[in-house]
mmCIF file of C-alpha atoms in Angstrom:
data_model
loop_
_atom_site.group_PDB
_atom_site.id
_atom_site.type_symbol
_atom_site.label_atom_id
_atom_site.label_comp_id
_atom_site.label_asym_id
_atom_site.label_seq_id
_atom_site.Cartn_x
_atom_site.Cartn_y
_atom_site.Cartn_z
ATOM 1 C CA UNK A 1470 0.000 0.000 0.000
ATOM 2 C CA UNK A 1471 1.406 3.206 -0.812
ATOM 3 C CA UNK A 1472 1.947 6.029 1.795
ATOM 4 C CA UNK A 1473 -0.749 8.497 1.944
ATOM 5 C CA UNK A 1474 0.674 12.073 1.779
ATOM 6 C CA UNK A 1475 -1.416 14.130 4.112
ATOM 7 C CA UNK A 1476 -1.544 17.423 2.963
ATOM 8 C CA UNK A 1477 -3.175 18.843 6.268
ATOM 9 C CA UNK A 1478 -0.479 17.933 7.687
ATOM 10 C CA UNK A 1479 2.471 19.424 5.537
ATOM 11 C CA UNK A 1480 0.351 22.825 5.671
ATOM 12 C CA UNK A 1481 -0.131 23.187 9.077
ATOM 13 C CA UNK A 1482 3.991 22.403 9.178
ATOM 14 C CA UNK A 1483 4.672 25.458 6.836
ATOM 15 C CA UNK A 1484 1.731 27.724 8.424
ATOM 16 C CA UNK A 1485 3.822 27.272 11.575
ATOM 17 C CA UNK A 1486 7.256 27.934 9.808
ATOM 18 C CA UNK A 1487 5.515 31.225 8.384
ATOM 19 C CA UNK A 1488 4.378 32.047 11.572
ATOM 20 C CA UNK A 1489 7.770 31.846 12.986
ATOM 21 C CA UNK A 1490 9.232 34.124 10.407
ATOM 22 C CA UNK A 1491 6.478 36.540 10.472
ATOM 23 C CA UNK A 1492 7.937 36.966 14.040
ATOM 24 C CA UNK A 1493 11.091 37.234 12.918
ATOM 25 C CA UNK A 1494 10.403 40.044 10.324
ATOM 26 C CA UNK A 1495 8.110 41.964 13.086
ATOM 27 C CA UNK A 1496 11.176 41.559 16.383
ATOM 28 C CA UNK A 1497 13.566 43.079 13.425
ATOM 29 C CA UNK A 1498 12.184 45.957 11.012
ATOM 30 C CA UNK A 1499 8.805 46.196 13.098
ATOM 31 C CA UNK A 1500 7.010 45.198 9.986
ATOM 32 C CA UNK A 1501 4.987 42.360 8.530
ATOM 33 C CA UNK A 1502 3.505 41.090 5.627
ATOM 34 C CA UNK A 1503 0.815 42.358 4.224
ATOM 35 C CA UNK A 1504 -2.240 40.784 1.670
ATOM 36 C CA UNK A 1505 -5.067 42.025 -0.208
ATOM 37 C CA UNK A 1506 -7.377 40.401 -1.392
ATOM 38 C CA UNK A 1507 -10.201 41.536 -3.863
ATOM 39 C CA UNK A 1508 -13.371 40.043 -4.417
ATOM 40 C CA UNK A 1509 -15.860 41.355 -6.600
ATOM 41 C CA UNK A 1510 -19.834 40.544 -6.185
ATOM 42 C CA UNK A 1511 -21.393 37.942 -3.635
ATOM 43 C CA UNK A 1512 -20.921 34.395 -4.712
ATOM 44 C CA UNK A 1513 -21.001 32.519 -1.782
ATOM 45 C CA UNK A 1514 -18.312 30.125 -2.931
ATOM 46 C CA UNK A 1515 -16.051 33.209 -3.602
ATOM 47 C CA UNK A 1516 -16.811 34.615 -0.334
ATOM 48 C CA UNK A 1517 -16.337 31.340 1.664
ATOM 49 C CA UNK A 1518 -12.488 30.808 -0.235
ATOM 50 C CA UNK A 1519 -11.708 34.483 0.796
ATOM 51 C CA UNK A 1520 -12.933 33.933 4.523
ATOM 52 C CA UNK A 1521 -10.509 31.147 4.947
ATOM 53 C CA UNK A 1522 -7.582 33.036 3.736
ATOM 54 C CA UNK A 1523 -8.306 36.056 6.159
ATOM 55 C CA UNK A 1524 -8.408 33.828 8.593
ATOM 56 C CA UNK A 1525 -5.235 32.283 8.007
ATOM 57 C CA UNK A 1526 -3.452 35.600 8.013
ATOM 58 C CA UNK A 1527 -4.853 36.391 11.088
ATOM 59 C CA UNK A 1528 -3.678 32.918 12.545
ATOM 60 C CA UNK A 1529 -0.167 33.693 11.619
ATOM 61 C CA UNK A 1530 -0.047 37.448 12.130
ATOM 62 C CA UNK A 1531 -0.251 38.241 8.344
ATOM 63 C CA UNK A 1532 -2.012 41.828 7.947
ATOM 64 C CA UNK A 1533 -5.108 41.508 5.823
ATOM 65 C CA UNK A 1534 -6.628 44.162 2.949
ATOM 66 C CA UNK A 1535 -9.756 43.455 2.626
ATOM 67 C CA UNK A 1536 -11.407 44.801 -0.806
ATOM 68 C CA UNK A 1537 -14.655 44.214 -1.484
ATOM 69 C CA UNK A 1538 -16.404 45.644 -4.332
ATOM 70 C CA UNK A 1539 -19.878 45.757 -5.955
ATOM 71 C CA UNK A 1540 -20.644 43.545 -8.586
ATOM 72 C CA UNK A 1541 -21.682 46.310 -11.198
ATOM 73 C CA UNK A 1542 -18.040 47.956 -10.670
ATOM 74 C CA UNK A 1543 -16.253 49.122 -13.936
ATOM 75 C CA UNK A 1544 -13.438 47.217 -14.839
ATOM 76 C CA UNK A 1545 -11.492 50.800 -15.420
ATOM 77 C CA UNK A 1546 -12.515 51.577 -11.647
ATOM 78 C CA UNK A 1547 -11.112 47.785 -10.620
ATOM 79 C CA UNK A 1548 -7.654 48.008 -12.052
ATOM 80 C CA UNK A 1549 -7.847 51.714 -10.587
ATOM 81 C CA UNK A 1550 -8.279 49.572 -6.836
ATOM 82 C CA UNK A 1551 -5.774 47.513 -8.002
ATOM 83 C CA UNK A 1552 -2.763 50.286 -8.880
ATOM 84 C CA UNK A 1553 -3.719 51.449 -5.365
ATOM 85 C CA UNK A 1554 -2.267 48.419 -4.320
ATOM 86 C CA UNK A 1555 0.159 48.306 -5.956
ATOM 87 C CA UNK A 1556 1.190 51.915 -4.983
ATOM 88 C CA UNK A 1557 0.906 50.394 -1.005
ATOM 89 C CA UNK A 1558 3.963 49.314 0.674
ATOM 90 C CA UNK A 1559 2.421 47.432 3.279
ATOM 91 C CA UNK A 1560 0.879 45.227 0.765
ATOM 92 C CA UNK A 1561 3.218 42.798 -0.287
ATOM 93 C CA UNK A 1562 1.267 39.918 -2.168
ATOM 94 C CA UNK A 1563 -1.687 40.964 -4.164
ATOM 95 C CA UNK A 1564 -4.955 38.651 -4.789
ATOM 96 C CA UNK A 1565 -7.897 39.006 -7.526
ATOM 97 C CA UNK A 1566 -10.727 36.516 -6.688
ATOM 98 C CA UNK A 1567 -11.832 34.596 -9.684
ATOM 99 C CA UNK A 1568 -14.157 34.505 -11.771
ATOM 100 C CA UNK A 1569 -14.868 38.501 -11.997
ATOM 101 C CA UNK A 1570 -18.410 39.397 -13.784
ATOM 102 C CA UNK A 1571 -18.194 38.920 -17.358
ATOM 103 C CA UNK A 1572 -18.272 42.280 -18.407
ATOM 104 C CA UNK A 1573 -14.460 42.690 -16.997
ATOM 105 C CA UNK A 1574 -11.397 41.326 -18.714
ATOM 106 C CA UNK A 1575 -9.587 38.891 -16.436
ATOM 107 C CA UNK A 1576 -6.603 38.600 -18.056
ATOM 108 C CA UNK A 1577 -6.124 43.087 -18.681
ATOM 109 C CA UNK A 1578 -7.333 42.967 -14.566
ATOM 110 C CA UNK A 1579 -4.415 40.566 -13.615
ATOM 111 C CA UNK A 1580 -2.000 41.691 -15.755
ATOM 112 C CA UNK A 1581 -2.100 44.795 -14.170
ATOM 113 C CA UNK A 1582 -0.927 43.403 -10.930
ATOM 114 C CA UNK A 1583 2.604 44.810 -9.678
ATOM 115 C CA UNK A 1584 4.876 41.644 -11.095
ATOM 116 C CA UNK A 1585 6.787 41.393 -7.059
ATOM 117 C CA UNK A 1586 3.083 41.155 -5.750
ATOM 118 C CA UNK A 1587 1.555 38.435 -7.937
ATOM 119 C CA UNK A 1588 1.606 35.741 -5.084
ATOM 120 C CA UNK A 1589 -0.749 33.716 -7.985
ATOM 121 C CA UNK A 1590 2.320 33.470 -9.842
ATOM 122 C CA UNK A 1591 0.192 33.892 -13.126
ATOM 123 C CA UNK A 1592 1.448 36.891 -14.222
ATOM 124 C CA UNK A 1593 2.937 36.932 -18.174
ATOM 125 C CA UNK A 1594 6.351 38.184 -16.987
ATOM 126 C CA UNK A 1595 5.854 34.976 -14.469
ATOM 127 C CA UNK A 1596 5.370 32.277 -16.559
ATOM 128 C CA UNK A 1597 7.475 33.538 -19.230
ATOM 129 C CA UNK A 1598 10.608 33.713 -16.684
ATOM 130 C CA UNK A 1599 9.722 30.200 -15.669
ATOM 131 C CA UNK A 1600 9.558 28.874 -19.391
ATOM 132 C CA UNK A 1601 13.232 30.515 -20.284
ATOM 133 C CA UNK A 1602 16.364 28.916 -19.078
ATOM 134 C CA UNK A 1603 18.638 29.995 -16.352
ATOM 135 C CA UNK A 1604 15.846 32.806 -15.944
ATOM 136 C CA UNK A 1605 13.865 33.066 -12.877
ATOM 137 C CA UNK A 1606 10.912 34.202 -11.761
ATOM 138 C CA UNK A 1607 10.136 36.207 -8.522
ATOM 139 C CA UNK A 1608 6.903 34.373 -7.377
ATOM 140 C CA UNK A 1609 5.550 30.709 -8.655
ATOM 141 C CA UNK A 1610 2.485 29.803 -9.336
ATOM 142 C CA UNK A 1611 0.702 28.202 -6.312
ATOM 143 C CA UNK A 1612 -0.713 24.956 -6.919
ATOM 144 C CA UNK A 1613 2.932 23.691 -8.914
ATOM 145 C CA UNK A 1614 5.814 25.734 -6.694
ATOM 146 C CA UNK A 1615 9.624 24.027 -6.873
ATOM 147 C CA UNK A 1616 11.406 22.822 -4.748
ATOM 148 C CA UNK A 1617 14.390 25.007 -5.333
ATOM 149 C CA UNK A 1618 16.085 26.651 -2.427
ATOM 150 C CA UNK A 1619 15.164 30.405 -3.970
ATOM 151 C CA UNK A 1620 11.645 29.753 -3.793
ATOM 152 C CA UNK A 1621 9.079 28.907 -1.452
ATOM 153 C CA UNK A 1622 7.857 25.813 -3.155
ATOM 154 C CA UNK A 1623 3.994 25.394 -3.242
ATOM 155 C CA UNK A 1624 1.660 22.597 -3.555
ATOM 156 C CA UNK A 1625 2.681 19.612 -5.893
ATOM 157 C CA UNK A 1626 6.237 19.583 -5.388
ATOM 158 C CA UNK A 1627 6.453 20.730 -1.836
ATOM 159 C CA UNK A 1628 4.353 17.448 -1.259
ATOM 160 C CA UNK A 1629 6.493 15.448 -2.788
ATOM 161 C CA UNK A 1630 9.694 17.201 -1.123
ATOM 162 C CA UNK A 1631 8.497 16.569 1.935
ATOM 163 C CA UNK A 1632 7.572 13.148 1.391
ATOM 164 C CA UNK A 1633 10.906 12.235 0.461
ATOM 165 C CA UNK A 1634 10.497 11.929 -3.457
ATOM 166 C CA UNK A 1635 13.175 12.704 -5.661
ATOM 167 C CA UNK A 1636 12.674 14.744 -8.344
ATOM 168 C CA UNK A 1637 16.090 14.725 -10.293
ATOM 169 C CA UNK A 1638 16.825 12.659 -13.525
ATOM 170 C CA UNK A 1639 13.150 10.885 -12.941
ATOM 171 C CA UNK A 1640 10.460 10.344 -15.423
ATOM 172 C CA UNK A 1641 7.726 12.877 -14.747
ATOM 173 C CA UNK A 1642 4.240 12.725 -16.586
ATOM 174 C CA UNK A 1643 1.737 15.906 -16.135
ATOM 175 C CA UNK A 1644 -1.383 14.649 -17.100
ATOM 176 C CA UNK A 1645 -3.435 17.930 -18.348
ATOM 177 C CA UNK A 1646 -1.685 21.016 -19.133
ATOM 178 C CA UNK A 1647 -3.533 24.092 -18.461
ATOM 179 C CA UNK A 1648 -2.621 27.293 -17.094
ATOM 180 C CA UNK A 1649 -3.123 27.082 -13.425
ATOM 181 C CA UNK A 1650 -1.514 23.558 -13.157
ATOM 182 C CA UNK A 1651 -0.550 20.992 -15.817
ATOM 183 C CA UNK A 1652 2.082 23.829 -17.977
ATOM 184 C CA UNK A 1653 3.782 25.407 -15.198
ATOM 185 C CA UNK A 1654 3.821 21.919 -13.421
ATOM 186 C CA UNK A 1655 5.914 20.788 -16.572
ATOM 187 C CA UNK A 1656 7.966 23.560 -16.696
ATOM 188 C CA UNK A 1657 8.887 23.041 -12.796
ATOM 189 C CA UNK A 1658 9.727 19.823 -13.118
ATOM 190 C CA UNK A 1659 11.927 20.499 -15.920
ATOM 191 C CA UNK A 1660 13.604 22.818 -13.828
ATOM 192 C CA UNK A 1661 14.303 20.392 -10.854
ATOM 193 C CA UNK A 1662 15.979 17.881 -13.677
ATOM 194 C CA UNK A 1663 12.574 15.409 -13.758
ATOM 195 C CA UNK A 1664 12.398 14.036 -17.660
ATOM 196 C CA UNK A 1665 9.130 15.338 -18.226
ATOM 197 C CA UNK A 1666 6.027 14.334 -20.497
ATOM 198 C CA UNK A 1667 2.696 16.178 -21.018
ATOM 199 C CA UNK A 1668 -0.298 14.022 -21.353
ATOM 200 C CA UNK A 1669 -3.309 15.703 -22.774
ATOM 201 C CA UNK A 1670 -6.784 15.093 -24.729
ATOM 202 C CA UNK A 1671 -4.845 14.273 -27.976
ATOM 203 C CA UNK A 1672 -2.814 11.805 -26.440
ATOM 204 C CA UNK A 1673 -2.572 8.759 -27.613
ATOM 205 C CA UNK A 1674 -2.550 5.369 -25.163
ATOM 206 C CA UNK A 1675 -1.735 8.234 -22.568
ATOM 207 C CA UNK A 1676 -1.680 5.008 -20.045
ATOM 208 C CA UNK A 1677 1.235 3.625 -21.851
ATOM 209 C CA UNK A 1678 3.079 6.873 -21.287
ATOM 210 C CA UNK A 1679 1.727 7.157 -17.162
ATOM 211 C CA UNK A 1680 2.774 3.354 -16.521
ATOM 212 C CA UNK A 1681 6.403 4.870 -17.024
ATOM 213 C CA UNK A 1682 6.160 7.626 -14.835
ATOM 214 C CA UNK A 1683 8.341 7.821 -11.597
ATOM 215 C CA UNK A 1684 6.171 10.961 -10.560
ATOM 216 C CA UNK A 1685 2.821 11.652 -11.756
ATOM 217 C CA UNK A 1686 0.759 15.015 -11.611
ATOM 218 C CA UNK A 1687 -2.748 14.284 -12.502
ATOM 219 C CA UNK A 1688 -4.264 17.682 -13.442
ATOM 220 C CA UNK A 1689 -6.981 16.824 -16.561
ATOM 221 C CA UNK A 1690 -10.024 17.413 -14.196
ATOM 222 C CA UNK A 1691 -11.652 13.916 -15.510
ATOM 223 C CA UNK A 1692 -12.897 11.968 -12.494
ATOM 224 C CA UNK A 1693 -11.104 8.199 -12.014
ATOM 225 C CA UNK A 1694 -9.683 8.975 -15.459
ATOM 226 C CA UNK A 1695 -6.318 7.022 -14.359
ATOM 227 C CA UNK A 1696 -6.390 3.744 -13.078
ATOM 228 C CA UNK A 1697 -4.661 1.834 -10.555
ATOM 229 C CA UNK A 1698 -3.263 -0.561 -13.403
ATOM 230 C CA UNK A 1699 -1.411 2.897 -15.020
ATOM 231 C CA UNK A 1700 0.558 3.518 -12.773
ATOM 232 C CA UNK A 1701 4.335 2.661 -12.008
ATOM 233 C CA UNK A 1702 4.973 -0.135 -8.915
ATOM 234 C CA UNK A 1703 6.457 2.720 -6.242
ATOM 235 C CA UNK A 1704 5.533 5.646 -8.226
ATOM 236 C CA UNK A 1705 4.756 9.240 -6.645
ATOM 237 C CA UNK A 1706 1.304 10.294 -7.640
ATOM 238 C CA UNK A 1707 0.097 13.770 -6.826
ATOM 239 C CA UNK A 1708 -3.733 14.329 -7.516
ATOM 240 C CA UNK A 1709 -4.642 17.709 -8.064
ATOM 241 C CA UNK A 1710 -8.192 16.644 -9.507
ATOM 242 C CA UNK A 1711 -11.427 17.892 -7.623
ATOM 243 C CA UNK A 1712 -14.446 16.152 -9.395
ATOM 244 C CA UNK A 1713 -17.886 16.190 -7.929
ATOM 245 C CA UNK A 1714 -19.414 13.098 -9.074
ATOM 246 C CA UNK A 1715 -22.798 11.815 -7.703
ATOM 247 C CA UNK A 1716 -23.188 10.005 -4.177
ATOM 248 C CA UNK A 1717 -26.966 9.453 -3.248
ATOM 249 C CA UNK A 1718 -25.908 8.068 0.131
ATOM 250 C CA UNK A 1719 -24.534 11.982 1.145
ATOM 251 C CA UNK A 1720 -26.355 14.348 2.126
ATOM 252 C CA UNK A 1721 -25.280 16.936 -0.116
ATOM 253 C CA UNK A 1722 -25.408 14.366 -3.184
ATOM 254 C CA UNK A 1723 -22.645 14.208 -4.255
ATOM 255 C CA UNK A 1724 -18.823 13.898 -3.393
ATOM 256 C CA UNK A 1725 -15.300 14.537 -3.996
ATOM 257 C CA UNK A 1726 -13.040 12.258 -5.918
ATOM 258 C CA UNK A 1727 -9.774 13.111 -8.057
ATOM 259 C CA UNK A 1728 -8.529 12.404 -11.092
ATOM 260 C CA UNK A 1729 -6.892 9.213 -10.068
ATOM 261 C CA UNK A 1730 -8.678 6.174 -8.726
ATOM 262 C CA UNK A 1731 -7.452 6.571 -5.625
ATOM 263 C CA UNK A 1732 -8.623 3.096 -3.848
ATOM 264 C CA UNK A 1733 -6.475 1.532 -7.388
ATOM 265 C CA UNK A 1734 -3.959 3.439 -7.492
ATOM 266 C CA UNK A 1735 -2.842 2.955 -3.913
ATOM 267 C CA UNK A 1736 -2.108 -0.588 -3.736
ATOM 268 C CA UNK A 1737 0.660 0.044 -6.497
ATOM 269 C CA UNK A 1738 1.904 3.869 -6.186
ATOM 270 C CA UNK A 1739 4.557 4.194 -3.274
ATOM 271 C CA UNK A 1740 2.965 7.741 -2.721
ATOM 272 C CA UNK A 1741 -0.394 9.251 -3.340
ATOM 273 C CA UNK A 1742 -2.738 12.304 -2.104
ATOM 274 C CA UNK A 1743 -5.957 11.903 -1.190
ATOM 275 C CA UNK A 1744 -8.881 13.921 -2.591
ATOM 276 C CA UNK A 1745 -9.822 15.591 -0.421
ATOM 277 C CA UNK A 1746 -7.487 15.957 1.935
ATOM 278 C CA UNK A 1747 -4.172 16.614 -0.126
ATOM 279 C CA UNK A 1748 -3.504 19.464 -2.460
ATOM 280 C CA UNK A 1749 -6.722 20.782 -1.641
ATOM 281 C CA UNK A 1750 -5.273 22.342 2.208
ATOM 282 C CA UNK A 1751 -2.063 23.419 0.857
ATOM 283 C CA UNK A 1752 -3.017 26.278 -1.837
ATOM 284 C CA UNK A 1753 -4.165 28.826 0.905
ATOM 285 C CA UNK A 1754 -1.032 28.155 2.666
ATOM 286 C CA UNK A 1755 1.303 28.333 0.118
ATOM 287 C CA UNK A 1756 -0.457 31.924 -1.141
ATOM 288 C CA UNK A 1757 0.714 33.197 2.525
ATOM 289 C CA UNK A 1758 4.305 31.642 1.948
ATOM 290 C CA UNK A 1759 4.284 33.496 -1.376
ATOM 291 C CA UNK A 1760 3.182 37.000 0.501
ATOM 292 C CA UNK A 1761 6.085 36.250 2.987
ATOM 293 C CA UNK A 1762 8.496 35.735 0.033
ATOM 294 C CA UNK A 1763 7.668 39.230 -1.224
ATOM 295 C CA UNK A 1764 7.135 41.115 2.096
ATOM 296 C CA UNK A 1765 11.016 39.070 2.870
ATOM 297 C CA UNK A 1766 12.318 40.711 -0.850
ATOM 298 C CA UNK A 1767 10.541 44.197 0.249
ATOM 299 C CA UNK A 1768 11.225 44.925 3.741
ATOM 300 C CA UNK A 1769 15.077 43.540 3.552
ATOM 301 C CA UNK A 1770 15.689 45.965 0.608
ATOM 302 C CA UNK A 1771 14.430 48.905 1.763
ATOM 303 C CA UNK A 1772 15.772 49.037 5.151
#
């Protein structure tokens, strides 16, 4: 059976190394880190993802901008709110809730955010830095952080870190390769010497690629799409998949499974996250790590 890595666990272990420096930074330049966060309109599930991370700054004594704007707001007004940020020293990391209303640009809105105070990691500048050898960028983007000693190193790879997995000269597959996970995933792996391999919709006999993977990142949002009988004897598998599929028996009706058939998968994989239970608790805290990374860069230049 594999080991389960426990990502409540590993988070709670870095929210209490932030903590610590967050002391650190306060005893010595009596200043800490500081992050906004916008949201824009009511949904609830927007407001309930925002509520968690105030809360977690407050936990670890991480100052908290709260910006909260109507839903009928211009999107010339919001990127006004946002260079007002960015103008802010005490704001260090800088946070657009998605999705805005459709009748604002997301990309012009986020693009607009100061590149040292993207703690998403998705700005252009970002990515691009990430893509280029030898070049690096100043913040990474959340769910796929390194494990480089620069960096703080968020969800995927810190896992795996942690666990004890090594990353250099194995075969990596990243199954999906969007944005938020599966390309800058690739491109992190690649930088920590994996051999890597992108697995997508035009794949073909994408199991025959996965059942050589040392390490695999399954990001294609397809629930159970990759069976226990894919994967490597020993292999690392990190599930980033959050599928709702139906479950009569709960009372909500449904419930959470990833993209990896997890009760398969685990007699054969040497490591695997749950879902939920693994990636899932470690994005909040890795945004905070990233705000502590700038606020870090800030404060120790400028004094």
């Amino acid at each position: 059976m594999a080991t389960v890595i426990d990502g409540k666990v590993v988070a709670q272990t870095i929210r209490s190394e932030i903590a610590d420096e967050v002391r650190l930074l306060s005893q010595k330049y009596g200043k800490v880190p500081g992050l906004a966060v916008v949201i824009v309109g009511n949904r609830k599930d927007s407001q309930s993802y925002v509520g968690m991370k105030r809360k977690a700054c407050a936990e670890l004594g991480i100052k908290s901008f709260d910006v909260d704007l109507p839903e009928q707001i211009s999107q010339a007004e919001l990127i006004k709110q946002v260079h007002e940020l960015n103008a802010n020293t005490d704001v260090h990391g800088i946070l657009v809730q998605l999705p805005l209303p459709k009748h604002i640009n997301e990309e012009k809105v986020l693009s607009e955010i100061s590149l040292e105070k993207d703690v998403d990691g998705f700005h252009p500048l970002n990515i691009g830095k990430l893509a280029m050898k030898g070049r690096d960028p100043l913040l990474l983007t959340l769910v796929s952080k390194l494990c480089d000693p620069h960096y703080t190193k968020p969800a995927c790879l810190e896992l795996l870190q942690r666990s004890g997995v090594t990353i250099k000269g194995k075969k990596a597959v990243v199954v999906g390769r969007s944005n938020i996970v599966g390309l800058p995933a690739s491109l992190l792996l690649l930088k920590a010497d994996a051999t890597v391999t992108i697995v997508h919709s035009h794949t073909s006999q994408p199991e025959n690629i996965i059942r050589e993977a040392d390490i695999v990142i399954a990001a294609a949002g397809q629930p159970k799409m990759i069976k226990g009988s894919w994967i490597k004897p020993g292999a690392a598998v990190i599930d980033v998949g959050t599928n709702a599929v139906d479950d009569p028996t709960r009372k909500s009706g449904y419930r959470l499974v990833g993209d990896v058939d997890f009760e398969e998968a685990s007699k054969t994989a040497g490591w695997i996250t749950p879902v939920p239970g693994g990636v899932g608790p470690m994005t909040v805290t890795m945004l905070l790590k990233n705000t502590l990374e700038g606020a870090k860069r800030y404060i120790e230049q400028n004094n």
